[in-house]
Amino acid sequence: MKTYPIFRLTISLAAGILFANTYWTGNMTWQIGILLSLLLALGALLRKPSYAGRWLFGAGTSCFMFLVGVVLTGHAWKEVEMDWSPSKQVYKGVLVESLVEKPKTFQCRVRTSGKEVLLYLPKDSLSALLKPGDELLFRAKVEENYARYLYYDGISGTAYVPANAWKKTESESLNDWKTSALRVREWLIGKYRQWGIGEEELPVLSALTLGYKGDLDKETREAYSVAGIAHVLALSGMHIGIIWFLLRWLKGGLVIPLLWAFAFIVGLEPSVVRAVVMCMLMELGRLSGSKVFSMNTLSITALFMLLYNPFYLFDVGFQLSFVAVASILFFYPLLFAFLSFKNKIFRWMWSVLCVSMAAQLGTAPLVMYYFSNFSVYFLMTNLVASVLVPFIIYGAILLVMTMPLPGLQHGVVVVLNGLVSGLNASAEWVSGLPHATFSFSVLNPLEIIVFYVMLGAWLMYGRTRRRKWLIRGLFLMACLLMLHFCLLLYCGK
């Protein structure tokens, strides 16, 4: 912990967020009072530092970050909570995101009365034409959320609006930066279709390059999930890293603005923001001649993201993203050292497999907790994806760049369709193999905690080769198995 001071602060902040989320009462007065008192005490300790009092300063800093998490979470809850009228009312709102197509309705994210709600409009020719920034008048009874994950996403309520109970106003559409970015994304998706991207390839290409997953059907999502490559459909560090590698050929001053421009276009998703911040820190380190990619870099990114929005902590993508990167940082060197290859191709393949194994090792308990399954052939499919995805992303960039050259662009379209089709075919083939996935339900968050403590013991054994860590790892493994079987018996499964 001494090696990673920012990590310690981030853990304290996260603990405060979890505490406030569980025991939030709506009263922040005493929390702010204690926070200010601690701040004054820490200031006094800084003015008269002493070696004997260093533990006091450390404990005080951790408590301060804990209370910061409590206060920020309370403020976030106040921002999203709303007492909606029990009867139907007329509201005016602005569409803040692209439509999401459902089996019988269009889902619209609308900002009204200073809050954001999800409206469900019947599918028809009028609702299909709505764009981000359009202003609506609608009459509905807005219901409070019963699912917490909607609150975490900033949604204060939901409502179904019949076809005759809404209309688009004549006011000019909102043109803030987010709306403009979403319109650019919609324009690019329309261009993909216009340029000749196939109907089966278009949803995957839109997800891979623009972060739009609204057109992905259930079968495609299921195939990618069973094959163990569902993560490629969600923009994350892998995609940003591929783009960053290409942009590094430019002058340093252009790389960071271009990465943020891309993040804005795809809607500033938590996984994208995390990846861009990390790339920005690494780019700054590269320009200064130092290497800054470490656990502290990851912790700084998490710290600032949670300070900006404490509800990020409950985003599944945020959790999987950070855990995967942390696991790669710790376990990749150990796994890669097991085998040594002189051949560059074999060494690269082994490197890709080690990255995949390290990421899966860290995210396995979360995947089983949230999704209750685990992919058996993830190594094989991740090797295929690591080859095809960079070419698909670079192909999409080339597709846009060749707009003035229709003949050359047509050739890029043919190649791009082939690459995406190959990725789809590999996911479908692997998902159809016998025993491609198995179910293993993690029943309680306590199991996840014990698993990660056990993982830490194995990590220490791999680094130090001390027998005590081996014994602790085996003991924790036995505890984990006993805990799981006890929970199975308690739940009657």
PDB file of N, CA and C in Angstrom, residues 50-147:
ATOM      1  N   SER A  50       5.743  15.847  11.741  1.00  0.00           N
ATOM      2  CA  SER A  50       6.614  15.076  12.626  1.00  0.00           C
ATOM      3  C   SER A  50       6.592  13.622  12.197  1.00  0.00           C
ATOM      4  N   TYR A  51       7.717  12.956  12.374  1.00  0.00           N
ATOM      5  CA  TYR A  51       7.812  11.554  11.968  1.00  0.00           C
ATOM      6  C   TYR A  51       6.858  10.687  12.782  1.00  0.00           C
ATOM      7  N   ALA A  52       6.734  11.012  14.060  1.00  0.00           N
ATOM      8  CA  ALA A  52       5.877  10.205  14.934  1.00  0.00           C
ATOM      9  C   ALA A  52       4.402  10.349  14.579  1.00  0.00           C
ATOM     10  N   GLY A  53       4.026  11.491  13.978  1.00  0.00           N
ATOM     11  CA  GLY A  53       2.626  11.725  13.668  1.00  0.00           C
ATOM     12  C   GLY A  53       2.236  11.385  12.242  1.00  0.00           C
ATOM     13  N   ARG A  54       3.138  10.692  11.530  1.00  0.00           N
ATOM     14  CA  ARG A  54       2.842  10.396  10.112  1.00  0.00           C
ATOM     15  C   ARG A  54       1.642   9.483   9.967  1.00  0.00           C
ATOM     16  N   TRP A  55       1.482   8.529  10.911  1.00  0.00           N
ATOM     17  CA  TRP A  55       0.338   7.624  10.828  1.00  0.00           C
ATOM     18  C   TRP A  55      -0.972   8.389  11.039  1.00  0.00           C
ATOM     19  N   LEU A  56      -0.900   9.441  11.898  1.00  0.00           N
ATOM     20  CA  LEU A  56      -2.084  10.252  12.159  1.00  0.00           C
ATOM     21  C   LEU A  56      -2.501  11.016  10.908  1.00  0.00           C
ATOM     22  N   PHE A  57      -1.489  11.538  10.185  1.00  0.00           N
ATOM     23  CA  PHE A  57      -1.785  12.253   8.946  1.00  0.00           C
ATOM     24  C   PHE A  57      -2.367  11.285   7.907  1.00  0.00           C
ATOM     25  N   GLY A  58      -1.803  10.073   7.824  1.00  0.00           N
ATOM     26  CA  GLY A  58      -2.312   9.080   6.873  1.00  0.00           C
ATOM     27  C   GLY A  58      -3.739   8.676   7.182  1.00  0.00           C
ATOM     28  N   ALA A  59      -4.009   8.436   8.479  1.00  0.00           N
ATOM     29  CA  ALA A  59      -5.369   8.054   8.879  1.00  0.00           C
ATOM     30  C   ALA A  59      -6.343   9.197   8.635  1.00  0.00           C
ATOM     31  N   GLY A  60      -5.896  10.427   8.948  1.00  0.00           N
ATOM     32  CA  GLY A  60      -6.758  11.580   8.724  1.00  0.00           C
ATOM     33  C   GLY A  60      -7.074  11.800   7.264  1.00  0.00           C
ATOM     34  N   THR A  61      -6.068  11.578   6.389  1.00  0.00           N
ATOM     35  CA  THR A  61      -6.280  11.720   4.946  1.00  0.00           C
ATOM     36  C   THR A  61      -7.281  10.690   4.437  1.00  0.00           C
ATOM     37  N   SER A  62      -7.148   9.438   4.929  1.00  0.00           N
ATOM     38  CA  SER A  62      -8.087   8.389   4.521  1.00  0.00           C
ATOM     39  C   SER A  62      -9.508   8.719   4.973  1.00  0.00           C
ATOM     40  N   CYS A  63      -9.644   9.205   6.208  1.00  0.00           N
ATOM     41  CA  CYS A  63     -10.973   9.594   6.702  1.00  0.00           C
ATOM     42  C   CYS A  63     -11.538  10.759   5.893  1.00  0.00           C
ATOM     43  N   PHE A  64     -10.661  11.692   5.531  1.00  0.00           N
ATOM     44  CA  PHE A  64     -11.095  12.840   4.736  1.00  0.00           C
ATOM     45  C   PHE A  64     -11.644  12.375   3.391  1.00  0.00           C
ATOM     46  N   MET A  65     -10.925  11.462   2.710  1.00  0.00           N
ATOM     47  CA  MET A  65     -11.382  10.965   1.414  1.00  0.00           C
ATOM     48  C   MET A  65     -12.672  10.153   1.564  1.00  0.00           C
ATOM     49  N   PHE A  66     -12.794   9.414   2.680  1.00  0.00           N
ATOM     50  CA  PHE A  66     -14.027   8.667   2.956  1.00  0.00           C
ATOM     51  C   PHE A  66     -15.213   9.618   3.024  1.00  0.00           C
ATOM     52  N   LEU A  67     -15.063  10.721   3.765  1.00  0.00           N
ATOM     53  CA  LEU A  67     -16.154  11.688   3.903  1.00  0.00           C
ATOM     54  C   LEU A  67     -16.417  12.436   2.601  1.00  0.00           C
ATOM     55  N   VAL A  68     -15.373  12.656   1.806  1.00  0.00           N
ATOM     56  CA  VAL A  68     -15.580  13.252   0.479  1.00  0.00           C
ATOM     57  C   VAL A  68     -16.495  12.356  -0.349  1.00  0.00           C
ATOM     58  N   GLY A  69     -16.235  11.045  -0.282  1.00  0.00           N
ATOM     59  CA  GLY A  69     -17.092  10.099  -0.996  1.00  0.00           C
ATOM     60  C   GLY A  69     -18.523  10.146  -0.508  1.00  0.00           C
ATOM     61  N   VAL A  70     -18.706  10.266   0.820  1.00  0.00           N
ATOM     62  CA  VAL A  70     -20.050  10.334   1.399  1.00  0.00           C
ATOM     63  C   VAL A  70     -20.784  11.588   0.911  1.00  0.00           C
ATOM     64  N   VAL A  71     -20.105  12.730   0.975  1.00  0.00           N
ATOM     65  CA  VAL A  71     -20.729  13.997   0.593  1.00  0.00           C
ATOM     66  C   VAL A  71     -21.046  14.026  -0.909  1.00  0.00           C
ATOM     67  N   LEU A  72     -20.109  13.581  -1.733  1.00  0.00           N
ATOM     68  CA  LEU A  72     -20.338  13.582  -3.184  1.00  0.00           C
ATOM     69  C   LEU A  72     -21.492  12.668  -3.565  1.00  0.00           C
ATOM     70  N   THR A  73     -21.582  11.516  -2.901  1.00  0.00           N
ATOM     71  CA  THR A  73     -22.668  10.585  -3.210  1.00  0.00           C
ATOM     72  C   THR A  73     -24.009  11.157  -2.783  1.00  0.00           C
ATOM     73  N   GLY A  74     -24.034  11.806  -1.618  1.00  0.00           N
ATOM     74  CA  GLY A  74     -25.271  12.457  -1.195  1.00  0.00           C
ATOM     75  C   GLY A  74     -25.714  13.523  -2.176  1.00  0.00           C
ATOM     76  N   HIS A  75     -24.761  14.314  -2.663  1.00  0.00           N
ATOM     77  CA  HIS A  75     -25.091  15.341  -3.657  1.00  0.00           C
ATOM     78  C   HIS A  75     -25.599  14.700  -4.943  1.00  0.00           C
ATOM     79  N   ALA A  76     -24.971  13.575  -5.348  1.00  0.00           N
ATOM     80  CA  ALA A  76     -25.395  12.886  -6.578  1.00  0.00           C
ATOM     81  C   ALA A  76     -26.825  12.361  -6.444  1.00  0.00           C
ATOM     82  N   TRP A  77     -27.173  11.843  -5.248  1.00  0.00           N
ATOM     83  CA  TRP A  77     -28.540  11.365  -5.041  1.00  0.00           C
ATOM     84  C   TRP A  77     -29.541  12.513  -5.105  1.00  0.00           C
ATOM     85  N   LYS A  78     -29.169  13.664  -4.550  1.00  0.00           N
ATOM     86  CA  LYS A  78     -30.062  14.822  -4.609  1.00  0.00           C
ATOM     87  C   LYS A  78     -30.281  15.284  -6.046  1.00  0.00           C
ATOM     88  N   GLU A  79     -29.248  15.156  -6.862  1.00  0.00           N
ATOM     89  CA  GLU A  79     -29.339  15.580  -8.254  1.00  0.00           C
ATOM     90  C   GLU A  79     -30.289  14.704  -9.058  1.00  0.00           C
ATOM     91  N   VAL A  80     -30.411  13.429  -8.666  1.00  0.00           N
ATOM     92  CA  VAL A  80     -31.194  12.508  -9.489  1.00  0.00           C
ATOM     93  C   VAL A  80     -32.588  12.246  -8.926  1.00  0.00           C
ATOM     94  N   GLU A  81     -32.791  12.440  -7.622  1.00  0.00           N
ATOM     95  CA  GLU A  81     -34.094  12.153  -7.023  1.00  0.00           C
ATOM     96  C   GLU A  81     -35.102  13.247  -7.377  1.00  0.00           C
ATOM     97  N   MET A  82     -36.381  12.822  -7.507  1.00  0.00           N
ATOM     98  CA  MET A  82     -37.436  13.770  -7.890  1.00  0.00           C
ATOM     99  C   MET A  82     -38.785  13.222  -7.439  1.00  0.00           C
ATOM    100  N   ASP A  83     -39.609  14.072  -6.855  1.00  0.00           N
ATOM    101  CA  ASP A  83     -40.975  13.695  -6.491  1.00  0.00           C
ATOM    102  C   ASP A  83     -41.895  14.048  -7.654  1.00  0.00           C
ATOM    103  N   TRP A  84     -42.179  13.073  -8.482  1.00  0.00           N
ATOM    104  CA  TRP A  84     -43.016  13.296  -9.659  1.00  0.00           C
ATOM    105  C   TRP A  84     -44.497  13.312  -9.271  1.00  0.00           C
ATOM    106  N   SER A  85     -45.272  14.012 -10.041  1.00  0.00           N
ATOM    107  CA  SER A  85     -46.713  14.106  -9.795  1.00  0.00           C
ATOM    108  C   SER A  85     -47.367  12.730  -9.939  1.00  0.00           C
ATOM    109  N   PRO A  86     -48.315  12.399  -9.043  1.00  0.00           N
ATOM    110  CA  PRO A  86     -48.990  11.087  -9.133  1.00  0.00           C
ATOM    111  C   PRO A  86     -49.978  11.001 -10.298  1.00  0.00           C
ATOM    112  N   SER A  87     -50.259  12.116 -10.953  1.00  0.00           N
ATOM    113  CA  SER A  87     -51.182  12.113 -12.096  1.00  0.00           C
ATOM    114  C   SER A  87     -50.451  12.570 -13.360  1.00  0.00           C
ATOM    115  N   LYS A  88     -51.108  12.418 -14.471  1.00  0.00           N
ATOM    116  CA  LYS A  88     -50.504  12.827 -15.738  1.00  0.00           C
ATOM    117  C   LYS A  88     -50.340  14.341 -15.798  1.00  0.00           C
ATOM    118  N   GLN A  89     -49.189  14.767 -16.285  1.00  0.00           N
ATOM    119  CA  GLN A  89     -48.889  16.181 -16.420  1.00  0.00           C
ATOM    120  C   GLN A  89     -48.292  16.436 -17.807  1.00  0.00           C
ATOM    121  N   VAL A  90     -48.326  17.690 -18.220  1.00  0.00           N
ATOM    122  CA  VAL A  90     -47.693  18.078 -19.481  1.00  0.00           C
ATOM    123  C   VAL A  90     -46.282  18.573 -19.179  1.00  0.00           C
ATOM    124  N   TYR A  91     -45.305  18.010 -19.876  1.00  0.00           N
ATOM    125  CA  TYR A  91     -43.912  18.375 -19.670  1.00  0.00           C
ATOM    126  C   TYR A  91     -43.300  18.830 -20.994  1.00  0.00           C
ATOM    127  N   LYS A  92     -42.293  19.667 -20.868  1.00  0.00           N
ATOM    128  CA  LYS A  92     -41.483  20.049 -22.026  1.00  0.00           C
ATOM    129  C   LYS A  92     -40.071  19.525 -21.784  1.00  0.00           C
ATOM    130  N   GLY A  93     -39.520  18.831 -22.751  1.00  0.00           N
ATOM    131  CA  GLY A  93     -38.194  18.254 -22.572  1.00  0.00           C
ATOM    132  C   GLY A  93     -37.399  18.230 -23.861  1.00  0.00           C
ATOM    133  N   VAL A  94     -36.105  17.956 -23.715  1.00  0.00           N
ATOM    134  CA  VAL A  94     -35.188  17.907 -24.853  1.00  0.00           C
ATOM    135  C   VAL A  94     -34.572  16.514 -24.933  1.00  0.00           C
ATOM    136  N   LEU A  95     -34.573  15.939 -26.113  1.00  0.00           N
ATOM    137  CA  LEU A  95     -33.972  14.632 -26.340  1.00  0.00           C
ATOM    138  C   LEU A  95     -32.451  14.765 -26.257  1.00  0.00           C
ATOM    139  N   VAL A  96     -31.825  14.041 -25.329  1.00  0.00           N
ATOM    140  CA  VAL A  96     -30.386  14.230 -25.081  1.00  0.00           C
ATOM    141  C   VAL A  96     -29.525  13.087 -25.607  1.00  0.00           C
ATOM    142  N   GLU A  97     -30.158  12.026 -26.127  1.00  0.00           N
ATOM    143  CA  GLU A  97     -29.387  10.916 -26.696  1.00  0.00           C
ATOM    144  C   GLU A  97     -30.123  10.362 -27.908  1.00  0.00           C
ATOM    145  N   SER A  98     -29.424   9.553 -28.676  1.00  0.00           N
ATOM    146  CA  SER A  98     -30.034   8.918 -29.839  1.00  0.00           C
ATOM    147  C   SER A  98     -31.120   7.948 -29.395  1.00  0.00           C
ATOM    148  N   LEU A  99     -32.113   7.737 -30.263  1.00  0.00           N
ATOM    149  CA  LEU A  99     -33.173   6.766 -29.978  1.00  0.00           C
ATOM    150  C   LEU A  99     -32.593   5.365 -29.843  1.00  0.00           C
ATOM    151  N   VAL A 100     -33.165   4.591 -28.949  1.00  0.00           N
ATOM    152  CA  VAL A 100     -32.805   3.173 -28.820  1.00  0.00           C
ATOM    153  C   VAL A 100     -34.029   2.364 -29.212  1.00  0.00           C
ATOM    154  N   GLU A 101     -33.884   1.545 -30.222  1.00  0.00           N
ATOM    155  CA  GLU A 101     -35.025   0.783 -30.731  1.00  0.00           C
ATOM    156  C   GLU A 101     -35.296  -0.443 -29.869  1.00  0.00           C
ATOM    157  N   LYS A 102     -36.524  -0.574 -29.416  1.00  0.00           N
ATOM    158  CA  LYS A 102     -36.994  -1.736 -28.673  1.00  0.00           C
ATOM    159  C   LYS A 102     -37.972  -2.507 -29.558  1.00  0.00           C
ATOM    160  N   PRO A 103     -38.418  -3.710 -29.146  1.00  0.00           N
ATOM    161  CA  PRO A 103     -39.320  -4.493 -29.995  1.00  0.00           C
ATOM    162  C   PRO A 103     -40.572  -3.738 -30.447  1.00  0.00           C
ATOM    163  N   LYS A 104     -41.192  -2.953 -29.550  1.00  0.00           N
ATOM    164  CA  LYS A 104     -42.436  -2.263 -29.914  1.00  0.00           C
ATOM    165  C   LYS A 104     -42.375  -0.748 -29.733  1.00  0.00           C
ATOM    166  N   THR A 105     -41.295  -0.242 -29.175  1.00  0.00           N
ATOM    167  CA  THR A 105     -41.206   1.194 -28.886  1.00  0.00           C
ATOM    168  C   THR A 105     -39.813   1.733 -29.211  1.00  0.00           C
ATOM    169  N   PHE A 106     -39.719   3.065 -29.180  1.00  0.00           N
ATOM    170  CA  PHE A 106     -38.429   3.737 -29.187  1.00  0.00           C
ATOM    171  C   PHE A 106     -38.180   4.273 -27.778  1.00  0.00           C
ATOM    172  N   GLN A 107     -36.996   3.985 -27.239  1.00  0.00           N
ATOM    173  CA  GLN A 107     -36.631   4.521 -25.929  1.00  0.00           C
ATOM    174  C   GLN A 107     -35.930   5.863 -26.133  1.00  0.00           C
ATOM    175  N   CYS A 108     -36.433   6.897 -25.454  1.00  0.00           N
ATOM    176  CA  CYS A 108     -35.882   8.250 -25.595  1.00  0.00           C
ATOM    177  C   CYS A 108     -35.417   8.751 -24.234  1.00  0.00           C
ATOM    178  N   ARG A 109     -34.211   9.259 -24.197  1.00  0.00           N
ATOM    179  CA  ARG A 109     -33.701   9.873 -22.966  1.00  0.00           C
ATOM    180  C   ARG A 109     -33.929  11.374 -23.076  1.00  0.00           C
ATOM    181  N   VAL A 110     -34.792  11.895 -22.206  1.00  0.00           N
ATOM    182  CA  VAL A 110     -35.247  13.282 -22.317  1.00  0.00           C
ATOM    183  C   VAL A 110     -34.946  14.024 -21.017  1.00  0.00           C
ATOM    184  N   ARG A 111     -34.451  15.251 -21.143  1.00  0.00           N
ATOM    185  CA  ARG A 111     -34.230  16.109 -19.978  1.00  0.00           C
ATOM    186  C   ARG A 111     -35.408  17.046 -19.817  1.00  0.00           C
ATOM    187  N   THR A 112     -36.079  16.956 -18.665  1.00  0.00           N
ATOM    188  CA  THR A 112     -37.237  17.796 -18.377  1.00  0.00           C
ATOM    189  C   THR A 112     -37.252  18.136 -16.890  1.00  0.00           C
ATOM    190  N   SER A 113     -37.687  19.342 -16.556  1.00  0.00           N
ATOM    191  CA  SER A 113     -37.751  19.799 -15.159  1.00  0.00           C
ATOM    192  C   SER A 113     -36.411  19.670 -14.446  1.00  0.00           C
ATOM    193  N   GLY A 114     -35.325  19.802 -15.201  1.00  0.00           N
ATOM    194  CA  GLY A 114     -33.989  19.705 -14.629  1.00  0.00           C
ATOM    195  C   GLY A 114     -33.531  18.292 -14.353  1.00  0.00           C
ATOM    196  N   LYS A 115     -34.340  17.273 -14.728  1.00  0.00           N
ATOM    197  CA  LYS A 115     -33.984  15.871 -14.525  1.00  0.00           C
ATOM    198  C   LYS A 115     -34.046  15.132 -15.861  1.00  0.00           C
ATOM    199  N   GLU A 116     -33.477  13.916 -15.879  1.00  0.00           N
ATOM    200  CA  GLU A 116     -33.534  13.101 -17.085  1.00  0.00           C
ATOM    201  C   GLU A 116     -34.449  11.906 -16.858  1.00  0.00           C
ATOM    202  N   VAL A 117     -35.319  11.654 -17.838  1.00  0.00           N
ATOM    203  CA  VAL A 117     -36.274  10.541 -17.756  1.00  0.00           C
ATOM    204  C   VAL A 117     -36.173   9.712 -19.036  1.00  0.00           C
ATOM    205  N   LEU A 118     -36.632   8.466 -18.924  1.00  0.00           N
ATOM    206  CA  LEU A 118     -36.724   7.600 -20.091  1.00  0.00           C
ATOM    207  C   LEU A 118     -38.174   7.569 -20.557  1.00  0.00           C
ATOM    208  N   LEU A 119     -38.415   8.003 -21.772  1.00  0.00           N
ATOM    209  CA  LEU A 119     -39.738   7.924 -22.377  1.00  0.00           C
ATOM    210  C   LEU A 119     -39.766   6.776 -23.371  1.00  0.00           C
ATOM    211  N   TYR A 120     -40.907   6.111 -23.455  1.00  0.00           N
ATOM    212  CA  TYR A 120     -41.099   5.036 -24.429  1.00  0.00           C
ATOM    213  C   TYR A 120     -42.219   5.457 -25.370  1.00  0.00           C
ATOM    214  N   LEU A 121     -41.861   5.694 -26.630  1.00  0.00           N
ATOM    215  CA  LEU A 121     -42.814   6.134 -27.648  1.00  0.00           C
ATOM    216  C   LEU A 121     -43.125   4.995 -28.596  1.00  0.00           C
ATOM    217  N   PRO A 122     -44.395   4.850 -29.011  1.00  0.00           N
ATOM    218  CA  PRO A 122     -44.730   3.818 -30.001  1.00  0.00           C
ATOM    219  C   PRO A 122     -43.952   4.051 -31.303  1.00  0.00           C
ATOM    220  N   LYS A 123     -43.602   2.964 -31.964  1.00  0.00           N
ATOM    221  CA  LYS A 123     -42.884   3.079 -33.233  1.00  0.00           C
ATOM    222  C   LYS A 123     -43.837   3.573 -34.324  1.00  0.00           C
ATOM    223  N   ASP A 124     -43.476   4.678 -34.938  1.00  0.00           N
ATOM    224  CA  ASP A 124     -44.210   5.161 -36.105  1.00  0.00           C
ATOM    225  C   ASP A 124     -43.290   6.076 -36.906  1.00  0.00           C
ATOM    226  N   SER A 125     -43.812   6.620 -37.987  1.00  0.00           N
ATOM    227  CA  SER A 125     -42.983   7.433 -38.875  1.00  0.00           C
ATOM    228  C   SER A 125     -42.513   8.725 -38.224  1.00  0.00           C
ATOM    229  N   LEU A 126     -43.295   9.260 -37.259  1.00  0.00           N
ATOM    230  CA  LEU A 126     -42.915  10.501 -36.601  1.00  0.00           C
ATOM    231  C   LEU A 126     -41.825  10.279 -35.552  1.00  0.00           C
ATOM    232  N   SER A 127     -42.009   9.279 -34.696  1.00  0.00           N
ATOM    233  CA  SER A 127     -41.022   9.033 -33.641  1.00  0.00           C
ATOM    234  C   SER A 127     -39.676   8.600 -34.226  1.00  0.00           C
ATOM    235  N   ALA A 128     -39.703   7.919 -35.361  1.00  0.00           N
ATOM    236  CA  ALA A 128     -38.459   7.455 -35.987  1.00  0.00           C
ATOM    237  C   ALA A 128     -37.590   8.611 -36.471  1.00  0.00           C
ATOM    238  N   LEU A 129     -38.182   9.800 -36.653  1.00  0.00           N
ATOM    239  CA  LEU A 129     -37.434  10.950 -37.175  1.00  0.00           C
ATOM    240  C   LEU A 129     -36.784  11.797 -36.079  1.00  0.00           C
ATOM    241  N   LEU A 130     -37.055  11.489 -34.815  1.00  0.00           N
ATOM    242  CA  LEU A 130     -36.510  12.288 -33.719  1.00  0.00           C
ATOM    243  C   LEU A 130     -34.986  12.170 -33.654  1.00  0.00           C
ATOM    244  N   LYS A 131     -34.357  13.317 -33.362  1.00  0.00           N
ATOM    245  CA  LYS A 131     -32.908  13.388 -33.279  1.00  0.00           C
ATOM    246  C   LYS A 131     -32.496  14.022 -31.951  1.00  0.00           C
ATOM    247  N   PRO A 132     -31.273  13.758 -31.490  1.00  0.00           N
ATOM    248  CA  PRO A 132     -30.789  14.435 -30.278  1.00  0.00           C
ATOM    249  C   PRO A 132     -30.872  15.946 -30.417  1.00  0.00           C
ATOM    250  N   GLY A 133     -31.385  16.611 -29.375  1.00  0.00           N
ATOM    251  CA  GLY A 133     -31.545  18.058 -29.395  1.00  0.00           C
ATOM    252  C   GLY A 133     -32.954  18.514 -29.708  1.00  0.00           C
ATOM    253  N   ASP A 134     -33.805  17.611 -30.205  1.00  0.00           N
ATOM    254  CA  ASP A 134     -35.192  17.975 -30.512  1.00  0.00           C
ATOM    255  C   ASP A 134     -35.964  18.236 -29.212  1.00  0.00           C
ATOM    256  N   GLU A 135     -36.846  19.245 -29.251  1.00  0.00           N
ATOM    257  CA  GLU A 135     -37.673  19.592 -28.092  1.00  0.00           C
ATOM    258  C   GLU A 135     -39.053  18.958 -28.241  1.00  0.00           C
ATOM    259  N   LEU A 136     -39.540  18.342 -27.137  1.00  0.00           N
ATOM    260  CA  LEU A 136     -40.823  17.644 -27.155  1.00  0.00           C
ATOM    261  C   LEU A 136     -41.769  18.218 -26.115  1.00  0.00           C
ATOM    262  N   LEU A 137     -43.052  18.191 -26.437  1.00  0.00           N
ATOM    263  CA  LEU A 137     -44.117  18.385 -25.464  1.00  0.00           C
ATOM    264  C   LEU A 137     -44.800  17.030 -25.301  1.00  0.00           C
ATOM    265  N   PHE A 138     -44.962  16.577 -24.079  1.00  0.00           N
ATOM    266  CA  PHE A 138     -45.603  15.275 -23.882  1.00  0.00           C
ATOM    267  C   PHE A 138     -46.425  15.291 -22.597  1.00  0.00           C
ATOM    268  N   ARG A 139     -47.475  14.481 -22.606  1.00  0.00           N
ATOM    269  CA  ARG A 139     -48.356  14.347 -21.433  1.00  0.00           C
ATOM    270  C   ARG A 139     -48.237  12.919 -20.935  1.00  0.00           C
ATOM    271  N   ALA A 140     -47.796  12.762 -19.703  1.00  0.00           N
ATOM    272  CA  ALA A 140     -47.563  11.416 -19.187  1.00  0.00           C
ATOM    273  C   ALA A 140     -47.512  11.439 -17.663  1.00  0.00           C
ATOM    274  N   LYS A 141     -47.630  10.270 -17.084  1.00  0.00           N
ATOM    275  CA  LYS A 141     -47.395  10.080 -15.657  1.00  0.00           C
ATOM    276  C   LYS A 141     -46.003   9.491 -15.503  1.00  0.00           C
ATOM    277  N   VAL A 142     -45.093  10.287 -14.973  1.00  0.00           N
ATOM    278  CA  VAL A 142     -43.709   9.830 -14.808  1.00  0.00           C
ATOM    279  C   VAL A 142     -43.608   9.013 -13.526  1.00  0.00           C
ATOM    280  N   GLU A 143     -43.121   7.784 -13.673  1.00  0.00           N
ATOM    281  CA  GLU A 143     -42.986   6.881 -12.531  1.00  0.00           C
ATOM    282  C   GLU A 143     -41.576   6.963 -11.971  1.00  0.00           C
ATOM    283  N   GLU A 144     -41.471   6.847 -10.635  1.00  0.00           N
ATOM    284  CA  GLU A 144     -40.152   6.770 -10.020  1.00  0.00           C
ATOM    285  C   GLU A 144     -39.499   5.437 -10.372  1.00  0.00           C
ATOM    286  N   ASN A 145     -38.170   5.424 -10.361  1.00  0.00           N
ATOM    287  CA  ASN A 145     -37.440   4.203 -10.708  1.00  0.00           C
ATOM    288  C   ASN A 145     -37.561   3.163  -9.610  1.00  0.00           C
ATOM    289  N   TYR A 146     -37.712   1.916 -10.034  1.00  0.00           N
ATOM    290  CA  TYR A 146     -37.652   0.806  -9.083  1.00  0.00           C
ATOM    291  C   TYR A 146     -36.326   0.072  -9.187  1.00  0.00           C
ATOM    292  N   ALA A 147     -35.561   0.366 -10.232  1.00  0.00           N
ATOM    293  CA  ALA A 147     -34.252  -0.251 -10.428  1.00  0.00           C
ATOM    294  C   ALA A 147     -33.170   0.791 -10.140  1.00  0.00           C
TER     295      ALA A 147
END
